mmCIF file of C-alpha atoms and ligand atoms in Angstrom:
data_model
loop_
_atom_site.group_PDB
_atom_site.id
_atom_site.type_symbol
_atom_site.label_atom_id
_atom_site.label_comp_id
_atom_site.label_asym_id
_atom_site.label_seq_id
_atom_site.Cartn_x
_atom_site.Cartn_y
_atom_site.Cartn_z
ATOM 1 C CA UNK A 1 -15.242 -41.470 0.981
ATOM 2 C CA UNK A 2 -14.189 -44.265 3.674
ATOM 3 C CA UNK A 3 -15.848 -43.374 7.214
ATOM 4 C CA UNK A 4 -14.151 -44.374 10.498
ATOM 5 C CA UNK A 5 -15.839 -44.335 14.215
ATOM 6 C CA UNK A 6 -13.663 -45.194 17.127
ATOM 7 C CA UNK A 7 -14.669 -44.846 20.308
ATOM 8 C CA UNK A 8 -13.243 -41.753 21.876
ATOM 9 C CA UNK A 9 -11.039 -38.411 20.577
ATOM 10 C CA UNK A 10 -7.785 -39.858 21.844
ATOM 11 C CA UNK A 11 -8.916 -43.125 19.463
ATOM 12 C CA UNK A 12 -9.298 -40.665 16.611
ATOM 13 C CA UNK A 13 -6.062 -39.223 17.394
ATOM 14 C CA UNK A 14 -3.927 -41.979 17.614
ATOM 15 C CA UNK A 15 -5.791 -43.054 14.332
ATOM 16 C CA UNK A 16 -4.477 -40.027 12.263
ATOM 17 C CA UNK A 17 -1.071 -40.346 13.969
ATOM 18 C CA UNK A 18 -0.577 -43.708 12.221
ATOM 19 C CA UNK A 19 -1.777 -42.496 8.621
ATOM 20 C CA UNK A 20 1.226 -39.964 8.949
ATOM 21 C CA UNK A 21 3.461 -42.671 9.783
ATOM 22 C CA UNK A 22 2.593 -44.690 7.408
ATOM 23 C CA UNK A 23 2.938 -41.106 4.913
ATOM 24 C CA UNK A 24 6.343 -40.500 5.541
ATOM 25 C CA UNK A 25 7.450 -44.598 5.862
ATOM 26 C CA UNK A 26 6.035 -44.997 1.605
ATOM 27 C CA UNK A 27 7.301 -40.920 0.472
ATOM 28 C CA UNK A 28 9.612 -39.108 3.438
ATOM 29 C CA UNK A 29 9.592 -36.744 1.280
ATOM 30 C CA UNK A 30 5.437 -35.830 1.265
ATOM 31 C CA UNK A 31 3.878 -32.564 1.336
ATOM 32 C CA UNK A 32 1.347 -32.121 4.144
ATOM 33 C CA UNK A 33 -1.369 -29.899 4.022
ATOM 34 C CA UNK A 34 -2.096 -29.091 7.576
ATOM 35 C CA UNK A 35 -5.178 -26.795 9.772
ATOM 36 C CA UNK A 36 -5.954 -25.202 12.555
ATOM 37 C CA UNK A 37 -8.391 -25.727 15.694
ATOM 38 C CA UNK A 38 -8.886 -27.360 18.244
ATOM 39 C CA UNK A 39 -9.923 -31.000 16.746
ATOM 40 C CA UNK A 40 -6.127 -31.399 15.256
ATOM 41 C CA UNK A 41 -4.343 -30.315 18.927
ATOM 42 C CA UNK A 42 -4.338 -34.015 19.906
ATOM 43 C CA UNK A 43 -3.059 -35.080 16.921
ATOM 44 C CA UNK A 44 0.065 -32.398 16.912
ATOM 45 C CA UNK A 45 0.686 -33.540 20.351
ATOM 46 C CA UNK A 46 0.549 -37.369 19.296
ATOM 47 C CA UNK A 47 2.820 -36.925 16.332
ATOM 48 C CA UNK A 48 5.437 -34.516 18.923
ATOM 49 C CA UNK A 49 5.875 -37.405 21.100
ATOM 50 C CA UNK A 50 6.449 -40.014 18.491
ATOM 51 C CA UNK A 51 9.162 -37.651 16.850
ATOM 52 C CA UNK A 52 10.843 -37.327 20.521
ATOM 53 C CA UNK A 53 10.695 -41.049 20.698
ATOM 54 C CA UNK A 54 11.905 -41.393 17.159
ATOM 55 C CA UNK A 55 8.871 -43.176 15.905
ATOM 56 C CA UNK A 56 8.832 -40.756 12.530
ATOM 57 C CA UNK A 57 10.955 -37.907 10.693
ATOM 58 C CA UNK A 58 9.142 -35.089 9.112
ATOM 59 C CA UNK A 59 12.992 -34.150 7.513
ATOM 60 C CA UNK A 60 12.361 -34.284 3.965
ATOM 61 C CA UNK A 61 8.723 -33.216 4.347
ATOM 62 C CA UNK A 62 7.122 -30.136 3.571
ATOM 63 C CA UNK A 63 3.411 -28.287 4.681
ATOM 64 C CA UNK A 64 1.519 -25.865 3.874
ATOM 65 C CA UNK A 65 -1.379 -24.813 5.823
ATOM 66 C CA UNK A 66 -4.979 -24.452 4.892
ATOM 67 C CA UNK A 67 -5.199 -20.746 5.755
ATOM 68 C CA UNK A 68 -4.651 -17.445 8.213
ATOM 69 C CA UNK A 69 -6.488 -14.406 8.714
ATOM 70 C CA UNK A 70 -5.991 -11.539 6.979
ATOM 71 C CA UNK A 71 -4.289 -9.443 7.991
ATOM 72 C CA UNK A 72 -2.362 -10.302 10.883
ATOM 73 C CA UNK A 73 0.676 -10.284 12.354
ATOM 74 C CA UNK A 74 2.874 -13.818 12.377
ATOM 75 C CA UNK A 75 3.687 -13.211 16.508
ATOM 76 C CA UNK A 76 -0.509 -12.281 17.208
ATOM 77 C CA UNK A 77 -1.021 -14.971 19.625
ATOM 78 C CA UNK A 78 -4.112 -15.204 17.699
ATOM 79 C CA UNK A 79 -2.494 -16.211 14.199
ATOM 80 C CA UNK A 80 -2.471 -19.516 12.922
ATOM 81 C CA UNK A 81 1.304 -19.079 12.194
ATOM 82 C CA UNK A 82 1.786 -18.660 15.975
ATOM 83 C CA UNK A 83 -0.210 -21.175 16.330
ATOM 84 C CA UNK A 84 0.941 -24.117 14.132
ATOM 85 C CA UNK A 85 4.444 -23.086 15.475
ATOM 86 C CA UNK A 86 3.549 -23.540 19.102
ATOM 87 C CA UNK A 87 1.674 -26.867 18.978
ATOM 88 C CA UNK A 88 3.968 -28.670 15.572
ATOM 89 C CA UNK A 89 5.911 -27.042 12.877
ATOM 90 C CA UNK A 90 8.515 -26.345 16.021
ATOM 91 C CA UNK A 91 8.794 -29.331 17.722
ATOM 92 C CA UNK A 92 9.711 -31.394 14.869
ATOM 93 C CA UNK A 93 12.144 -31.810 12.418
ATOM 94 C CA UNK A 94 10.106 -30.318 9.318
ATOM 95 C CA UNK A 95 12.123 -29.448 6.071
ATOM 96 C CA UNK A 96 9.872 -26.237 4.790
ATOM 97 C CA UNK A 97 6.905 -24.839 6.239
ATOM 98 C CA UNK A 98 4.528 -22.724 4.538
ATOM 99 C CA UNK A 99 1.345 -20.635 5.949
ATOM 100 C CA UNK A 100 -0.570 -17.926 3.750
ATOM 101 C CA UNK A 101 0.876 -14.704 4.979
ATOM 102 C CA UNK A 102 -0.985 -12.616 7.119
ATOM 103 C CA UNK A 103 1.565 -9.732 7.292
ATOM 104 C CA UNK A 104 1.580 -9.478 2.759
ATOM 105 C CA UNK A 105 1.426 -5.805 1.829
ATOM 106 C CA UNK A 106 -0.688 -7.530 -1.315
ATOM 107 C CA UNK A 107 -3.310 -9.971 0.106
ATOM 108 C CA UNK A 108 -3.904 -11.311 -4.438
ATOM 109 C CA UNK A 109 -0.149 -11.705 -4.524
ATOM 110 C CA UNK A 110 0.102 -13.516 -1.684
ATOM 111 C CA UNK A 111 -2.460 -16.110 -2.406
ATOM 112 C CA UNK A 112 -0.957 -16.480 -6.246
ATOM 113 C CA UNK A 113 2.269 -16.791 -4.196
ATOM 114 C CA UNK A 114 0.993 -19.546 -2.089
ATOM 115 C CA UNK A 115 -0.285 -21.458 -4.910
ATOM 116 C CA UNK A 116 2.231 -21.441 -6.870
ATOM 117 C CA UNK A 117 4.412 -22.733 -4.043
ATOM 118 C CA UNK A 118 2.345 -25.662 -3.815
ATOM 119 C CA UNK A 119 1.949 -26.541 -8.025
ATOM 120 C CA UNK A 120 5.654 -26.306 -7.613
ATOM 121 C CA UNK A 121 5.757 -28.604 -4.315
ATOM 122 C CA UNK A 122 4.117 -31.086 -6.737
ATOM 123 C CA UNK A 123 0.797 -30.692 -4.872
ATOM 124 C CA UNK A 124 -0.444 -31.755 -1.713
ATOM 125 C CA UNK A 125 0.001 -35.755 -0.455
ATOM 126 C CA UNK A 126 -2.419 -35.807 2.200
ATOM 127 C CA UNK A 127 -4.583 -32.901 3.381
ATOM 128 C CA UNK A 128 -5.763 -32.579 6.782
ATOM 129 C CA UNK A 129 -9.375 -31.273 7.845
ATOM 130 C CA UNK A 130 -11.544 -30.072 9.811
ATOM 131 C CA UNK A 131 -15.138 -29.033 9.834
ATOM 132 C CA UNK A 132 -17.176 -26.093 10.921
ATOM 133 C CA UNK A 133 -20.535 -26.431 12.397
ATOM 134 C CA UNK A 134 -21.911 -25.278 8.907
ATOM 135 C CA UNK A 135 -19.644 -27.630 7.148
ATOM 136 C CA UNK A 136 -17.071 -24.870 5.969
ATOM 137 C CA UNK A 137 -13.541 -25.926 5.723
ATOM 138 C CA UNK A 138 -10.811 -23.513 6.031
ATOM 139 C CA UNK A 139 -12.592 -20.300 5.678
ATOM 140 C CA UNK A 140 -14.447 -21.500 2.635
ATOM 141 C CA UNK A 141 -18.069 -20.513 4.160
ATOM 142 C CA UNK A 142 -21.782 -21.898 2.895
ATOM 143 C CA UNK A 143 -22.260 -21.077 -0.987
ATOM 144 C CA UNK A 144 -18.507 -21.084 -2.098
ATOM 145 C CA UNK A 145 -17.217 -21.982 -5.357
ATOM 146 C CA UNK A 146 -15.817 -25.068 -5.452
ATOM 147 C CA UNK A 147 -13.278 -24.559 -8.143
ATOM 148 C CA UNK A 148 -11.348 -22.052 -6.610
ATOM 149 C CA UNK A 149 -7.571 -21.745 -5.818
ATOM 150 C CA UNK A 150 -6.078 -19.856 -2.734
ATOM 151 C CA UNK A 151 -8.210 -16.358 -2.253
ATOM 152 C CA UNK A 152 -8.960 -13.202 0.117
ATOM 153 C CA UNK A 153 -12.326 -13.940 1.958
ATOM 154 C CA UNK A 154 -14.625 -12.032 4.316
ATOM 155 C CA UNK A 155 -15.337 -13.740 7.338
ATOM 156 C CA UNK A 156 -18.930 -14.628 8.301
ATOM 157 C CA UNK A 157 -20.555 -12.728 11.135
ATOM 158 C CA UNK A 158 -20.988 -16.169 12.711
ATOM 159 C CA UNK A 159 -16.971 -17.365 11.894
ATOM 160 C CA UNK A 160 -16.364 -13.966 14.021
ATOM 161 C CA UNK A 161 -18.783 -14.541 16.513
ATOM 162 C CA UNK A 162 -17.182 -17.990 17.136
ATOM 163 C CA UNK A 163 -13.791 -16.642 17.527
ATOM 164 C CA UNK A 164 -14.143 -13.590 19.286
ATOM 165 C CA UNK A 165 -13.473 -14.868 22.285
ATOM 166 C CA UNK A 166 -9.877 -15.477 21.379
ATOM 167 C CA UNK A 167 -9.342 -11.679 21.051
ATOM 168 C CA UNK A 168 -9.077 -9.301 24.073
ATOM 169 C CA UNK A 169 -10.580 -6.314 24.002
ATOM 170 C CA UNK A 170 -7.168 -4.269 22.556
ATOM 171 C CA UNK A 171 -7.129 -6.808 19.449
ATOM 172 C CA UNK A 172 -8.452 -5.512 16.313
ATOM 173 C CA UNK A 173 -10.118 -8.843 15.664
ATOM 174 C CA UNK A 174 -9.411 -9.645 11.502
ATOM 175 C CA UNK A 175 -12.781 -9.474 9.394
ATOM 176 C CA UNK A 176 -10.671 -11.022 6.298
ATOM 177 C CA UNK A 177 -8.717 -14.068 6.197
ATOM 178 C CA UNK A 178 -6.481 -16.001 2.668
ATOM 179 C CA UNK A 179 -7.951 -19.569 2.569
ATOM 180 C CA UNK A 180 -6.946 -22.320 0.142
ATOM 181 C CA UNK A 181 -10.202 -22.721 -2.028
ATOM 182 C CA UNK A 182 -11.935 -25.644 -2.586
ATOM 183 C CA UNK A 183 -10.409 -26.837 -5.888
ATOM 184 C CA UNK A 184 -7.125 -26.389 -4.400
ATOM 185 C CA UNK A 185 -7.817 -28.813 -1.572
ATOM 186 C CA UNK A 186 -9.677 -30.943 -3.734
ATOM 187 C CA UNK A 187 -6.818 -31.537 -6.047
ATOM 188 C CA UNK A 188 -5.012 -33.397 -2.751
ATOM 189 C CA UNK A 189 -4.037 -36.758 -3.534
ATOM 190 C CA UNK A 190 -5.654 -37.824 -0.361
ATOM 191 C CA UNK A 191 -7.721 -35.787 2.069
ATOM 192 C CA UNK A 192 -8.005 -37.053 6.132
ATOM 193 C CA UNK A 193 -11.089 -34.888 7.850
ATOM 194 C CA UNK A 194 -11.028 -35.466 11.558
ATOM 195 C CA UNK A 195 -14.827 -34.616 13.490
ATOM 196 C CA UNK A 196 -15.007 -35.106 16.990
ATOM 197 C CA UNK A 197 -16.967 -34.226 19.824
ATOM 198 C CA UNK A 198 -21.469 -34.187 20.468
ATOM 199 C CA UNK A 199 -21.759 -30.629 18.697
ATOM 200 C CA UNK A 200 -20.611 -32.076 15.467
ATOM 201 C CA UNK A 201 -22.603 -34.839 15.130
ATOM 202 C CA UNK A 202 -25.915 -32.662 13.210
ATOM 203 C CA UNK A 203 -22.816 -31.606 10.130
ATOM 204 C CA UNK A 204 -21.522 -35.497 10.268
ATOM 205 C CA UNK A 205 -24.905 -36.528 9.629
ATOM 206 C CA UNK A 206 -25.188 -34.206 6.985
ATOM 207 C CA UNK A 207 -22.283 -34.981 5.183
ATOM 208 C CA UNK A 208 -23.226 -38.529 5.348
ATOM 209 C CA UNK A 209 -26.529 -38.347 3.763
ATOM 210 C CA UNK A 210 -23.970 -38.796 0.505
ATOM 211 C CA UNK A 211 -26.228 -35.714 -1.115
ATOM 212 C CA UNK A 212 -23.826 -33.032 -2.662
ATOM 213 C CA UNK A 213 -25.110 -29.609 -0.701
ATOM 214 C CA UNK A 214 -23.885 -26.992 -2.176
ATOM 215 C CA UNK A 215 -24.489 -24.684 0.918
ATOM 216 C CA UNK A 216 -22.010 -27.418 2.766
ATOM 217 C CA UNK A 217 -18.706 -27.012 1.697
ATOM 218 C CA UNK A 218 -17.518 -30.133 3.291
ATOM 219 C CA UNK A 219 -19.372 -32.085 0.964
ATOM 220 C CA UNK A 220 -16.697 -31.664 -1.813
ATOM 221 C CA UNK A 221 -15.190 -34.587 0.476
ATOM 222 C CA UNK A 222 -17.542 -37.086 -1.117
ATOM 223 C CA UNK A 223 -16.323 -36.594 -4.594
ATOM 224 C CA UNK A 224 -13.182 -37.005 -3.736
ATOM 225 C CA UNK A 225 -11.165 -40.454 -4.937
ATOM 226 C CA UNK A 226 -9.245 -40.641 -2.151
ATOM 227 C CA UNK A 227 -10.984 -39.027 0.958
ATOM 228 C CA UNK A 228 -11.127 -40.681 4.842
ATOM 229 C CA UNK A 229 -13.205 -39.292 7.160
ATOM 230 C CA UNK A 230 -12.315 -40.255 10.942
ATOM 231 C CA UNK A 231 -15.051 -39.225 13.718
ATOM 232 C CA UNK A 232 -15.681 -40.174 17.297
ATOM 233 C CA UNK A 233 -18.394 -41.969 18.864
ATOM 234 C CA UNK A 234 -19.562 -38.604 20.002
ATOM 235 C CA UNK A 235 -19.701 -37.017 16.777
ATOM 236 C CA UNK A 236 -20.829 -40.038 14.943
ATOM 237 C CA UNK A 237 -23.412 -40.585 17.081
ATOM 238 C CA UNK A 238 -24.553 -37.526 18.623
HETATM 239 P P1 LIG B 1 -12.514 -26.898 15.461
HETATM 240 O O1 LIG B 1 -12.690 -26.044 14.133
HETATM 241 O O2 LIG B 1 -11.508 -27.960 15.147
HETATM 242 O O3 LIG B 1 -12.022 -25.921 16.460
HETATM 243 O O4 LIG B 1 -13.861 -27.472 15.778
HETATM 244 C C1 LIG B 1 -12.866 -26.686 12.922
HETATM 245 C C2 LIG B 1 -13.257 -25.669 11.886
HETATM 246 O O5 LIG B 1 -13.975 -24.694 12.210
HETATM 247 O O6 LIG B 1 -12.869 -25.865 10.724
#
């Protein structure tokens, strides 16, 4: 796993920005796994303003994102469809994009769907990350297998906690959510994980110890071949 500290988020940003040049400059044709939350939003911004400027061309690519809640609906302000919509997928010039879906009558077909949509993609080129304060990725919580494939999961009391304030009061606020599992993320042929910001820096220093938790999910990261990890001064330092 290759570590990178620069200095500040926008460092970190800019940082990622020029791995996804770089992506779609050797295979234009590259399928990106992408996430929510807040640590990505400067990247999505970065990479919209290189597009407008002509700097790269997502045409031939294709993503898929790590995962939704379950269920929701696609226009929920709240959804990770809405969301990836409003800050990337359209603002650029992607070919496909793909996010579990929260609406599916049948949450199993769905994520047997999604996975086969991405075996058929020819798997995922690079996979971007983030990290929860426990050191779950997607919605794979503490104590997950690691072999697993895209699946239904219940959210943790604290993973609702955290995002209840993004619901109002008149929201039913989802208790479920389709994740891509560990395996399937795993099986990326390269992974970028972004960490930023002071209240990450006790789950960087975690994952750094280079001990395999298997109540951190994140840790997966250091068995991977091909894994960069890209963290802030902040986070890095605490
Ligand atoms: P954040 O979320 O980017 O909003 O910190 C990351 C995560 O919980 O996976």
């Amino acid at each position: 796993m290759k570590k990178v500290v620069l200095d500040t988020y926008e460092d970190v940003c800019k940082a990622a920005a020029d791995i996804y040049i770089e992506q779609l400059k050797n295979k234009p044709n590259s399928i990106l796994g992408l996430a929510t939350g807040s640590t990505p939003i400067g990247l999505y911004e970065r990479l919209v303003r290189i597009y407008n400027d002509g700097g790269i061309n997502f045409s031939k690519a294709r993503s898929f994102n790590l995962d939704e809640y379950y269920p929701i609906k696609k226009n929920h302000p709240q959804s990770y469809d809405y969301f990836m919509r409003g800050h990337l997928l359209d603002k650029i010039n992607i070919l496909q994009s793909d996010i579990p879906n929260g609406e599916a009558d049948d949450a199993i077909s769905e994520c047997k769907r999604y996975d086969a949509q991405i075996n058929a993609a020819g798997g995922i080129d690079l996979m971007l990350l983030g990290i929860g304060h426990n050191g779950h990725v997607g919605f794979n919580e503490p104590s997950v297998s690691y072999n697993m494939g895209t699946y239904l999961t219940g959210l943790t009391d604290s993973s609702i906690s955290a995002n209840s304030r993004f619901f109002t009061e008149d929201d039913v606020q989802p208790t479920k959510a389709l994740t891509m599992g560990l395996g399937e993320i795993f099986r990326s042929k390269a992974i970028l994980m972004l960490i930023c910001g002071k209240g990450k820096a006790p789950i960087a220093k975690k994952l750094f110890e280079g001990k395999i938790h298997t109540d951190i999910p994140a840790c997966f990261l250091l068995l991977h071949p091909n894994a960069t990890v890209i963290l802030d001064k902040a986070a890095a330092l605490g």
